[in-house]
Coordinates of C-alpha atoms in Angstrom, one line a residue:
Chain A
M1 CA -25.4 6.0 25.5
S2 CA -22.9 4.1 24.5
N3 CA -20.9 7.3 23.8
K4 CA -20.9 7.7 27.7
L5 CA -20.1 4.2 28.6
L6 CA -17.2 4.5 26.2
S7 CA -16.0 8.3 27.6
G8 CA -16.6 7.1 31.3
S9 CA -14.5 4.1 30.8
Q10 CA -11.6 6.1 29.2
Q11 CA -11.8 8.5 31.7
V12 CA -11.3 5.7 34.5
E13 CA -8.8 3.9 32.7
T14 CA -6.7 7.1 32.3
D15 CA -6.3 7.8 36.1
L16 CA -6.1 4.1 37.3
D17 CA -3.4 3.1 33.8
Q18 CA -0.6 4.0 32.2
P19 CA -2.8 5.3 28.4
L20 CA -0.8 4.1 25.6
Y21 CA -1.0 7.7 23.9
T22 CA -1.6 11.4 24.7
P23 CA -4.1 12.7 24.0
I24 CA -4.6 14.7 20.8
K25 CA -6.1 18.0 20.0
R26 CA -9.9 17.1 19.0
R27 CA -10.7 20.1 17.9
S28 CA -8.2 21.1 15.4
F29 CA -9.4 17.8 13.7
F30 CA -13.1 18.8 13.4
M31 CA -12.2 21.6 11.3
Y32 CA -11.7 19.0 8.4
A33 CA -14.5 16.3 9.7
G34 CA -17.3 18.0 7.6
A35 CA -15.8 16.3 4.5
T36 CA -16.3 12.9 5.9
A37 CA -20.3 11.4 4.1
G38 CA -22.6 9.4 5.5
A39 CA -21.1 10.5 9.5
T40 CA -24.1 9.8 11.3
A41 CA -24.7 6.2 9.6
L42 CA -20.8 5.4 10.8
V43 CA -22.1 6.7 14.5
L44 CA -25.0 4.7 14.8
A45 CA -23.2 1.2 13.4
G46 CA -20.3 2.0 15.8
C47 CA -22.7 1.7 18.8
S48 CA -24.4 -1.3 17.8
K49 CA -22.3 -4.0 19.4
S50 CA -21.1 -1.7 21.9
D51 CA -22.5 -3.4 24.4
S52 CA -21.7 -7.1 24.0
S53 CA -19.1 -9.2 26.2
P54 CA -18.7 -7.5 29.5
G55 CA -15.2 -6.5 29.9
M56 CA -14.5 -6.7 26.5
V57 CA -13.4 -3.5 24.7
S58 CA -15.7 -4.1 21.3
V59 CA -14.5 -2.2 18.6
G60 CA -18.1 -1.8 16.9
S61 CA -18.9 -2.5 13.8
G62 CA -19.0 -1.6 10.2
D63 CA -16.1 1.3 8.5
V64 CA -16.0 2.4 12.0
G65 CA -15.6 -0.9 13.6
V66 CA -12.6 -1.7 11.1
L67 CA -11.2 1.6 12.0
N68 CA -11.4 1.0 15.7
Y69 CA -9.9 -2.3 15.2
A70 CA -6.9 -0.9 13.5
Y71 CA -6.6 2.2 15.9
A72 CA -6.7 -1.2 18.6
L73 CA -4.0 -2.6 16.9
E74 CA -1.8 0.5 16.0
Q75 CA -2.0 1.0 20.0
L76 CA -0.7 -2.6 20.8
E77 CA 2.4 -1.7 18.3
A78 CA 3.0 2.5 19.2
G79 CA 2.5 1.0 22.8
F80 CA 5.7 -1.7 22.5
Y81 CA 7.5 0.3 20.5
T82 CA 7.0 3.2 23.3
Q83 CA 8.3 0.8 26.0
L84 CA 10.8 -0.6 24.5
R85 CA 12.7 2.7 24.5
T86 CA 13.0 2.5 28.2
G87 CA 14.8 -1.1 28.3
S88 CA 18.1 -2.1 28.3
Y89 CA 18.1 -3.8 24.7
Y90 CA 17.3 -0.3 23.2
T91 CA 19.3 2.2 25.6
G92 CA 22.7 0.3 25.0
L93 CA 22.5 0.6 21.4
A94 CA 25.1 3.0 20.4
A95 CA 24.1 6.5 18.5
G96 CA 23.7 5.7 14.5
N97 CA 23.5 2.1 14.8
A98 CA 21.1 0.6 12.5
E99 CA 19.1 -1.0 14.9
K100 CA 18.5 1.7 17.1
L101 CA 17.8 4.0 14.1
I102 CA 15.1 1.2 12.2
L103 CA 13.7 1.2 16.1
D104 CA 13.3 5.0 16.5
D105 CA 12.0 4.9 12.8
L106 CA 9.5 2.1 14.0
Y107 CA 8.4 4.2 17.0
Y108 CA 7.2 7.3 15.3
H109 CA 5.6 5.7 12.1
E110 CA 3.3 4.0 14.7
V111 CA 2.9 6.7 16.8
I112 CA 1.8 8.8 14.3
H113 CA 0.0 6.0 12.5
R114 CA -2.3 5.7 16.4
E115 CA -2.8 9.2 16.5
F116 CA -4.0 9.4 13.0
F117 CA -6.7 6.9 13.6
K118 CA -7.5 8.5 17.1
A119 CA -8.2 12.0 14.9
A120 CA -9.7 10.3 12.0
I121 CA -12.5 8.4 13.8
T122 CA -13.0 11.4 16.2
G123 CA -13.1 13.4 12.5
A124 CA -16.0 11.1 11.3
G125 CA -18.2 12.3 13.9
A126 CA -17.4 8.5 15.7
T127 CA -15.8 7.6 19.1
P128 CA -12.5 5.6 19.1
I129 CA -12.1 3.1 21.6
K130 CA -10.8 3.5 24.6
A131 CA -6.5 3.8 25.4
L132 CA -5.7 0.5 25.7
T133 CA -3.7 -1.2 28.5
P134 CA -1.0 -3.3 27.4
D135 CA 0.2 -6.5 29.3
F136 CA 3.7 -6.9 27.7
S137 CA 5.2 -9.0 30.7
K138 CA 6.1 -11.5 28.2
I139 CA 8.2 -9.4 26.6
D140 CA 12.0 -9.3 27.9
F141 CA 13.1 -5.2 27.0
T142 CA 16.7 -6.4 27.9
S143 CA 17.2 -9.2 25.2
R144 CA 17.6 -8.7 21.6
T145 CA 15.8 -11.7 20.7
S146 CA 12.9 -11.1 22.7
V147 CA 12.3 -7.3 21.4
L148 CA 13.2 -8.1 18.2
G149 CA 10.9 -11.4 18.0
T150 CA 7.9 -9.2 19.3
A151 CA 8.6 -6.9 17.0
K152 CA 8.6 -9.1 13.8
A153 CA 5.1 -10.9 15.5
F154 CA 3.3 -7.6 15.6
E155 CA 4.9 -6.0 11.8
D156 CA 3.7 -9.5 10.8
L157 CA 0.5 -9.5 11.9
G158 CA -0.7 -6.0 11.2
V159 CA 0.1 -6.6 7.8
A160 CA -1.9 -9.7 8.0
A161 CA -4.6 -7.8 10.0
Y162 CA -5.1 -5.2 7.5
N163 CA -5.0 -7.6 4.5
G164 CA -7.7 -9.2 6.3
A165 CA -10.0 -6.1 6.8
G166 CA -9.8 -4.8 3.7
R167 CA -12.9 -6.5 2.5
R168 CA -14.5 -5.4 5.3
I169 CA -14.1 -1.6 4.7
T170 CA -17.3 0.0 2.6
S171 CA -16.0 2.9 1.4
A172 CA -13.1 3.7 -1.3
N173 CA -11.2 6.2 1.0
Y174 CA -11.0 4.2 4.2
L175 CA -10.1 1.1 2.1
V176 CA -7.2 4.0 0.5
I177 CA -6.2 5.1 4.0
A178 CA -5.6 1.5 5.1
G179 CA -3.5 0.5 2.1
K180 CA -1.2 3.7 2.7
I181 CA -0.7 2.1 5.8
V182 CA -0.3 -1.9 5.7
S183 CA 2.6 -1.3 2.4
V184 CA 4.6 0.7 5.7
E185 CA 3.9 -2.4 8.0
A186 CA 4.9 -4.4 5.2
R187 CA 8.2 -2.6 4.8
H188 CA 8.4 -2.8 8.8
A189 CA 7.9 -6.4 9.1
A190 CA 10.7 -6.8 6.4
I191 CA 13.7 -4.9 7.9
I192 CA 12.8 -6.5 11.3
R193 CA 12.8 -10.0 9.9
D194 CA 16.1 -9.0 7.8
L195 CA 17.8 -8.3 11.3
V196 CA 16.0 -11.1 12.7
S197 CA 17.4 -13.5 10.3
E198 CA 19.3 -11.8 7.2
G199 CA 17.1 -12.4 3.6
T200 CA 13.8 -13.4 5.8
F201 CA 11.9 -10.7 4.9
V202 CA 9.2 -12.9 3.2
G203 CA 8.8 -16.9 4.7
S204 CA 6.7 -19.3 4.4
D205 CA 4.5 -18.2 7.9
V206 CA 3.9 -15.1 6.3
V207 CA 4.0 -15.4 2.6
A208 CA 2.3 -18.6 0.7
I209 CA 5.9 -18.6 -1.2
G210 CA 4.9 -22.1 -2.9
T211 CA 2.0 -20.8 -4.5
T212 CA 0.8 -17.6 -4.9
S213 CA 3.5 -15.8 -3.2
T214 CA 0.9 -13.8 -1.7
E215 CA 0.1 -12.6 1.9
I216 CA -1.4 -14.9 3.7
S217 CA -4.4 -12.4 5.7
K218 CA -6.1 -13.2 8.7
D219 CA -9.4 -12.3 9.9
P220 CA -10.5 -10.0 12.8
A221 CA -10.7 -13.2 15.0
T222 CA -7.7 -15.2 14.3
V223 CA -5.7 -11.1 14.5
V224 CA -7.2 -10.3 18.3
A225 CA -6.6 -14.5 19.5
T226 CA -2.8 -13.2 19.0
A227 CA -3.1 -9.3 20.2
N228 CA -5.0 -10.0 23.4
T229 CA -2.5 -12.2 24.6
F230 CA -0.8 -8.5 25.2
L231 CA -3.8 -6.7 26.5
A232 CA -4.5 -6.5 30.1
D233 CA -7.7 -7.7 31.6
G234 CA -10.2 -5.0 30.5
S235 CA -8.5 -4.0 27.2
K236 CA -9.1 -7.4 25.6
L237 CA -10.8 -6.8 22.0
D238 CA -14.0 -8.2 21.2
V239 CA -14.4 -8.1 17.2
S240 CA -17.3 -9.8 16.9
G241 CA -19.3 -6.6 15.3
I242 CA -16.8 -6.8 12.2
Q243 CA -15.9 -10.5 11.9
Chain B
M1 CA -32.6 2.0 -38.2
N2 CA -33.3 2.9 -34.8
I3 CA -31.1 5.1 -32.8
F4 CA -32.9 4.1 -29.2
E5 CA -32.7 1.0 -30.3
I6 CA -29.1 1.2 -30.8
I7 CA -28.6 2.6 -27.4
S8 CA -30.4 0.0 -25.3
E9 CA -28.1 -2.1 -27.1
I10 CA -25.0 -0.1 -26.4
E11 CA -26.4 -0.3 -22.7
K12 CA -26.8 -3.8 -22.2
V13 CA -22.8 -4.3 -22.7
D14 CA -22.0 -0.8 -21.4
P15 CA -24.8 -0.1 -18.7
E16 CA -23.2 3.5 -18.2
V17 CA -23.3 4.8 -21.8
Y18 CA -26.6 7.4 -21.0
D19 CA -23.7 8.8 -18.1
R20 CA -21.6 9.0 -20.8
L21 CA -24.2 11.1 -22.7
D22 CA -24.2 13.9 -20.4
S23 CA -27.5 12.3 -19.1
R24 CA -30.4 10.5 -20.2
R25 CA -32.3 13.4 -20.5
S26 CA -30.0 15.5 -22.2
I27 CA -29.3 13.0 -25.1
F28 CA -32.9 12.5 -25.7
K29 CA -34.0 15.5 -26.4
H30 CA -31.1 16.0 -28.2
M31 CA -31.6 13.5 -30.6
S32 CA -35.0 14.9 -30.7
G33 CA -34.0 18.3 -32.0
L34 CA -32.1 16.8 -34.1
G35 CA -34.7 14.9 -36.2
Q36 CA -36.3 18.2 -37.3
K37 CA -33.6 19.8 -38.2
L38 CA -31.9 17.2 -40.2
T39 CA -32.8 14.7 -42.3
A40 CA -33.2 10.9 -41.9
A41 CA -29.9 9.9 -43.6
A42 CA -28.3 12.6 -41.7
V43 CA -29.3 11.4 -38.3
P44 CA -26.9 8.1 -37.7
L45 CA -23.8 10.4 -38.3
A46 CA -24.8 12.8 -35.8
F47 CA -25.7 10.1 -33.7
G48 CA -22.1 8.6 -34.3
A49 CA -20.5 12.0 -33.5
V50 CA -22.6 12.0 -30.3
L51 CA -21.3 8.5 -29.3
N52 CA -17.2 9.9 -30.4
K53 CA -17.6 12.4 -28.1
A54 CA -19.0 10.1 -25.4
Y55 CA -16.5 7.5 -25.7
A56 CA -13.6 9.7 -26.6
Q57 CA -13.6 12.2 -23.6
T58 CA -14.2 10.2 -20.6
T59 CA -12.7 7.2 -19.9
A60 CA -15.1 4.3 -17.7
A61 CA -13.1 3.4 -14.4
P62 CA -11.4 0.6 -15.1
G63 CA -13.2 -2.8 -13.8
V64 CA -11.7 -5.4 -11.9
V65 CA -10.2 -7.3 -15.1
D66 CA -9.0 -4.3 -15.7
V67 CA -7.4 -3.8 -12.9
L68 CA -6.0 -7.1 -12.9
N69 CA -4.6 -7.1 -16.4
F70 CA -3.0 -3.6 -15.2
A71 CA -1.0 -5.6 -12.7
L72 CA -0.5 -8.6 -14.8
R73 CA 1.2 -6.2 -17.3
L74 CA 3.1 -5.0 -13.8
E75 CA 4.1 -8.4 -12.8
Y76 CA 5.4 -9.5 -16.4
L77 CA 7.5 -6.7 -16.1
E78 CA 9.4 -7.8 -13.3
S79 CA 9.2 -11.1 -13.4
T80 CA 11.1 -10.8 -16.9
F81 CA 13.4 -8.4 -15.4
Y82 CA 14.6 -10.9 -12.8
N83 CA 14.5 -13.7 -15.0
L84 CA 17.1 -11.9 -17.6
G85 CA 18.9 -10.6 -14.9
L86 CA 19.6 -13.8 -12.8
G87 CA 18.5 -16.1 -15.1
T88 CA 15.3 -17.9 -16.2
I89 CA 13.5 -20.2 -12.8
G90 CA 14.1 -23.6 -13.7
A91 CA 16.8 -23.1 -16.7
T92 CA 20.7 -23.3 -16.0
A93 CA 22.3 -19.3 -15.5
T94 CA 23.9 -18.2 -18.8
A95 CA 27.7 -17.4 -18.3
A96 CA 26.9 -13.8 -18.2
Q97 CA 24.5 -14.5 -16.1
T98 CA 26.3 -16.4 -13.6
T99 CA 29.8 -13.8 -13.5
F100 CA 26.4 -11.3 -12.8
R101 CA 25.4 -13.6 -9.6
S102 CA 28.3 -13.6 -8.2
G103 CA 28.2 -9.6 -7.3
F104 CA 25.9 -10.2 -5.2
S105 CA 26.4 -11.6 -1.2
T106 CA 25.0 -15.1 -0.5
T107 CA 22.2 -13.5 1.1
N108 CA 21.4 -10.7 -1.2
L109 CA 21.2 -13.4 -4.2
A110 CA 19.2 -15.9 -2.1
S111 CA 16.8 -12.6 -1.7
L112 CA 16.8 -11.7 -5.3
D113 CA 15.9 -15.5 -6.2
I114 CA 13.0 -15.3 -3.8
I115 CA 11.5 -11.9 -5.3
R116 CA 12.1 -13.4 -9.0
L117 CA 10.3 -16.3 -7.7
D118 CA 7.3 -14.4 -6.2
E119 CA 7.1 -12.3 -9.3
S120 CA 6.8 -15.5 -11.2
N121 CA 3.9 -16.4 -9.1
H122 CA 2.1 -13.2 -9.3
V123 CA 2.3 -13.6 -13.3
S124 CA 1.1 -17.3 -12.7
A125 CA -1.9 -16.4 -9.9
L126 CA -3.5 -13.3 -11.9
I127 CA -3.6 -15.0 -15.0
A128 CA -5.9 -17.6 -12.9
T129 CA -7.9 -14.9 -11.2
I130 CA -8.9 -13.4 -14.6
T131 CA -9.3 -16.8 -15.9
A132 CA -11.4 -17.7 -13.6
L133 CA -13.7 -14.1 -13.7
G134 CA -14.1 -15.1 -17.1
G135 CA -11.8 -12.8 -18.4
T136 CA -8.7 -12.8 -20.8
P137 CA -5.6 -11.8 -19.4
I138 CA -3.2 -10.1 -21.9
A139 CA -1.0 -11.8 -24.3
A140 CA 2.6 -12.2 -22.5
P141 CA 5.3 -9.6 -23.3
N142 CA 8.0 -10.6 -25.9
R143 CA 10.7 -12.0 -23.2
T144 CA 13.4 -13.3 -25.5
P145 CA 16.5 -10.9 -25.4
N146 CA 17.8 -9.8 -28.4
A147 CA 20.8 -7.9 -26.5
L148 CA 21.7 -7.3 -23.3
G149 CA 18.9 -5.9 -21.7
V150 CA 16.5 -5.5 -24.5
T151 CA 13.7 -7.6 -25.6
G152 CA 11.1 -7.4 -28.2
D153 CA 9.0 -5.3 -25.6
F154 CA 11.3 -4.6 -22.8
D155 CA 14.6 -2.1 -22.8
F156 CA 15.7 -2.4 -18.9
T157 CA 18.4 0.0 -19.9
G158 CA 15.8 2.5 -20.5
G159 CA 17.1 3.1 -23.9
K160 CA 13.6 2.5 -25.7
G161 CA 15.6 -0.6 -27.8
T162 CA 18.7 1.1 -28.3
G163 CA 20.5 -1.4 -24.9
T164 CA 21.8 2.2 -24.3
G165 CA 19.7 3.6 -21.7
P166 CA 20.7 5.5 -18.8
F167 CA 20.7 2.0 -17.0
A168 CA 23.3 0.6 -19.1
G169 CA 24.5 -2.4 -17.7
I170 CA 21.8 -3.0 -16.0
F171 CA 22.9 -6.9 -16.3
T172 CA 26.3 -6.6 -15.3
T173 CA 26.1 -4.1 -12.7
P174 CA 25.2 -5.2 -9.2
A175 CA 24.0 -1.7 -8.2
T176 CA 22.4 -0.5 -11.8
F177 CA 20.1 -3.9 -11.5
L178 CA 19.6 -2.6 -7.2
A179 CA 18.5 0.8 -8.1
V180 CA 15.6 0.1 -10.9
A181 CA 14.7 -3.1 -8.7
Q182 CA 13.6 -0.6 -6.0
A183 CA 12.2 2.0 -8.5
L184 CA 10.1 -0.8 -10.0
E185 CA 8.7 -2.3 -6.8
D186 CA 7.9 0.7 -5.1
T187 CA 5.8 1.7 -8.4
G188 CA 4.4 -1.8 -7.9
V189 CA 2.8 -0.8 -4.5
R190 CA 1.8 2.3 -5.4
A191 CA -0.1 0.8 -8.6
Y192 CA -1.6 -1.8 -6.5
K193 CA -2.8 1.2 -3.6
G194 CA -4.6 2.9 -6.8
G195 CA -6.5 0.0 -8.1
A196 CA -7.6 -1.1 -5.0
P197 CA -10.8 1.3 -5.1
Y198 CA -12.0 -0.8 -8.5
L199 CA -11.8 -4.0 -7.2
M200 CA -14.2 -3.6 -4.3
S201 CA -17.4 -5.3 -5.9
N202 CA -15.2 -8.7 -5.8
K203 CA -14.0 -9.3 -2.3
D204 CA -12.0 -12.2 -3.0
V205 CA -10.3 -10.5 -5.6
L206 CA -9.5 -7.3 -3.6
T207 CA -8.2 -9.5 -0.6
A208 CA -5.9 -11.2 -3.3
A209 CA -4.5 -7.7 -4.8
L210 CA -4.0 -6.4 -1.0
N211 CA -2.2 -10.0 -0.9
I212 CA 0.3 -9.3 -3.2
H213 CA 0.3 -5.4 -2.5
S214 CA 1.9 -6.3 0.7
V215 CA 4.4 -8.5 -0.8
E216 CA 5.6 -6.1 -3.5
A217 CA 6.3 -3.9 -0.3
R218 CA 8.4 -5.9 1.4
H219 CA 10.3 -7.0 -1.9
A220 CA 10.9 -2.7 -1.9
S221 CA 11.9 -3.1 1.9
R222 CA 14.5 -5.4 1.2
L223 CA 15.8 -4.3 -2.1
R224 CA 16.4 -1.1 -0.2
T225 CA 17.8 -2.7 2.6
M226 CA 20.5 -4.0 0.4
R227 CA 21.2 -0.6 -1.8
R228 CA 22.1 0.8 1.7
A229 CA 24.4 -1.6 2.3
G230 CA 26.2 -2.7 -1.3
A231 CA 25.3 -5.5 -3.3
A232 CA 28.2 -7.3 -1.8
N233 CA 27.5 -7.0 1.9
N234 CA 26.2 -10.8 3.4
T235 CA 24.8 -8.4 6.3
A236 CA 22.9 -5.7 4.6
S237 CA 20.4 -4.6 7.5
A238 CA 23.3 -4.4 10.0
V239 CA 24.2 -1.1 7.9
A240 CA 22.4 2.5 8.6
P241 CA 21.7 4.8 6.2
T242 CA 23.9 7.2 5.8
N243 CA 23.4 11.3 6.4
S244 CA 25.8 13.3 5.2
G245 CA 23.5 16.4 4.7
T246 CA 20.2 16.7 4.2
N247 CA 17.9 13.4 4.9
E248 CA 16.1 13.1 1.9
A249 CA 19.0 14.0 -0.5
D250 CA 21.1 10.9 0.9
R251 CA 18.1 8.9 0.6
S252 CA 18.7 8.2 -3.2
A253 CA 21.7 6.5 -3.1
S254 CA 21.4 5.7 0.5
P255 CA 17.4 4.9 1.3
K256 CA 15.9 4.0 4.5
S257 CA 13.6 0.6 4.0
W258 CA 10.9 3.1 3.4
I259 CA 10.5 6.0 1.3
S260 CA 11.2 9.2 3.2
G261 CA 10.1 12.6 1.6
N262 CA 10.4 12.0 -2.1
D263 CA 14.0 9.7 -1.6
N264 CA 15.1 13.0 -3.5
G265 CA 13.5 11.8 -6.6
G266 CA 15.0 7.9 -5.5
P267 CA 17.6 6.0 -6.9
A268 CA 18.0 7.8 -10.5
P269 CA 16.6 11.1 -10.0
A270 CA 16.9 11.8 -13.6
V271 CA 14.8 9.2 -14.4
T272 CA 12.9 7.6 -11.2
A273 CA 12.1 11.0 -9.8
P274 CA 7.9 10.3 -11.0
V275 CA 8.3 6.7 -9.4
Y276 CA 7.8 9.3 -6.5
G277 CA 6.0 12.2 -7.4
A278 CA 2.6 13.2 -7.6
G279 CA 0.1 11.5 -10.2
T280 CA -2.5 13.0 -11.7
A281 CA -6.7 11.6 -10.7
P282 CA -8.4 10.5 -14.2
A283 CA -11.8 11.9 -14.2
Y284 CA -13.4 8.4 -13.1
T285 CA -11.8 8.9 -9.9
P286 CA -14.1 8.2 -7.2
T287 CA -15.0 11.8 -5.3
T288 CA -15.3 9.9 -2.4
L289 CA -11.5 9.8 -2.1
S290 CA -10.1 13.0 0.0
A291 CA -7.6 14.9 -1.3
P292 CA -4.8 14.9 -2.4
V293 CA -6.0 11.8 -3.8
F294 CA -2.9 10.8 -6.2
P295 CA -0.2 12.9 -4.4
A296 CA 4.0 13.1 -4.3
E297 CA 5.5 10.1 -1.5
N298 CA 5.8 13.0 0.7
N299 CA 2.7 14.0 1.3
V300 CA 1.7 14.8 4.9
I301 CA -2.2 15.3 4.2
Q302 CA -4.0 12.1 5.3
G303 CA -7.9 11.7 5.6
G304 CA -8.4 16.0 5.2
V305 CA -5.6 16.5 8.2
T306 CA -2.0 18.4 7.9
L307 CA 0.2 15.5 10.0
S308 CA 2.2 17.3 12.0
A309 CA 3.6 17.9 15.6
T310 CA 0.6 20.3 16.0
T311 CA -2.3 18.1 15.0
L312 CA -1.2 15.1 16.6
T313 CA 0.3 16.1 19.7
A314 CA 2.2 13.1 21.4
T315 CA 4.1 13.4 18.1
A316 CA 6.1 16.4 20.3
N317 CA 9.6 16.9 18.5
F318 CA 9.3 13.9 15.9
P319 CA 11.3 14.3 12.7
T320 CA 9.4 16.6 9.9
L321 CA 10.0 13.4 7.5
S322 CA 8.5 10.5 9.4
Y323 CA 4.8 12.1 9.0
S324 CA 5.4 11.5 5.4
E325 CA 7.4 8.2 6.0
A326 CA 4.3 6.3 7.7
F327 CA 2.1 6.6 4.8
D328 CA 2.9 5.1 1.5
E329 CA 0.9 6.9 -1.2
P330 CA -1.3 5.3 -4.0
L331 CA -0.6 5.8 -7.7
D332 CA -3.3 6.3 -10.8
V333 CA -3.0 3.9 -14.0
P334 CA -1.9 6.3 -16.3
T335 CA 0.9 7.6 -14.4
V336 CA 1.6 4.3 -13.7
L337 CA 2.0 3.1 -17.5
T338 CA 4.1 5.9 -18.2
I339 CA 6.6 5.0 -15.6
A340 CA 6.4 1.4 -16.9
K341 CA 6.7 3.2 -20.6
T342 CA 10.4 4.0 -19.3
F343 CA 11.2 0.4 -20.0
A344 CA 9.4 -0.2 -23.1
V345 CA 10.8 -0.4 -26.6
T346 CA 10.1 2.3 -29.0
G347 CA 7.1 0.8 -30.9
S348 CA 5.6 -1.5 -28.6
T349 CA 2.3 -1.9 -27.1
F350 CA 2.7 -3.7 -24.1
F351 CA 2.0 -0.4 -22.1
G352 CA -0.3 0.9 -24.1

């Protein structure tokens, strides 16, 4: 039932709005899908919360819920780095400029993460959430301060989100995959913070410097409270299924 | 002597004893068969041989405390490294340390002092966590310097105690210091990632470990940024990586803030290549992990799919190296310990 609803709404969104991604070749991914154990159970888990909170996009529950949650955040990040490439701050950067090369790499990495999750969720026999429509109206893509400040917010949020999601994952395989991505997000966060202010790769806003020097992780509800401010109505996230 | 009582006693300490003995059924069958053929006096001997086989040939998956103590070994290594080079936290820097510190720009030195504090805090946090779990933290290593870069347990020149290894001048040459620091932090990131599956039974500990893991990655990123620009540069993040030839070859001396391919073997390929290379999955590795489980950093197979512009169509014209850059890779415990032994003094048992 929910599959039908999701695919239906995805069609509408694709027509009406600018999607954040270009669809991947699902068929090629299915070739590898057989290796995923418990796919049926995951699909069922993923459906349980699909119809809650009208107007919101439910990520579902269980491991697929966490994967869709990560997919949603990667959509947001990838959408941001995609859009900034048309903004005058980025287009004004000279070839070979360090910031340009960094923003290029972040664009590549985040789009790859987004496409990977879409493929992985499909490969697990589950349904990815739709392509979300962002709302980047608060970002000034002509301004270095706005662009880098937003990049910093997204990267730090991503790290805190993955760290907070780890305990909600039951599959060791998915936990390792999340780990493979979060450390790259942390590397991103560090250099972006250094671009904003040299030597602030860790700061008391993200790491408990005074005590354990551990990252301040965030649970899904806290993360989407911020993420939803960058998502249009109809694309805001409901993470109650994994909270 | 009742053999089955002994097994039962072992089971109280090691619930998986029967798994080690092939299977419950086969060991019982085996033992009963022995009883017919051997005299009563010989049975304990034969039983001992069975146990030796069981415990020598298969190693148990590490438990939560084992993983934390493994992490603690690495944090001790890192913490000692920064304290010896930059000066012990809370103590007045020696003349040599003061001279060494002057080789770094203001922002770089401040960054290194932050990292030094973080690693010290990680040591304390791990000890506290292990203790809270009822475990016993490993004993601290010998951290008293007896020569430049050498203590009773560590030789940061990589000289096994001679102080004249491949990183000689480690605490007098800033570039060498940053090179080793990068290798240590990148190793730490891989180690925590590899240990995470064995912490899943305790969600709070898992979260704590993940929260250290990402901080290590932030450190690695910063150190790479500093190496790219040079120790004396005060605005390191403004310096782009050089591309004089093929990208990956340049990443050894001029790294990106993330790992690109295998970084051509890292800062000092002759020594650091294993930091970016493939590991070997121990026998206890969960079979649920998709292959390759411990690949080199240039791996592009994630969750069973080979990432490329073909499999991810929205990524047309992306640089080939971006697919490996987007994912860091875990490393297994034995391989990490082997890497760590690069900095162990001959005869030290700190890394086993």
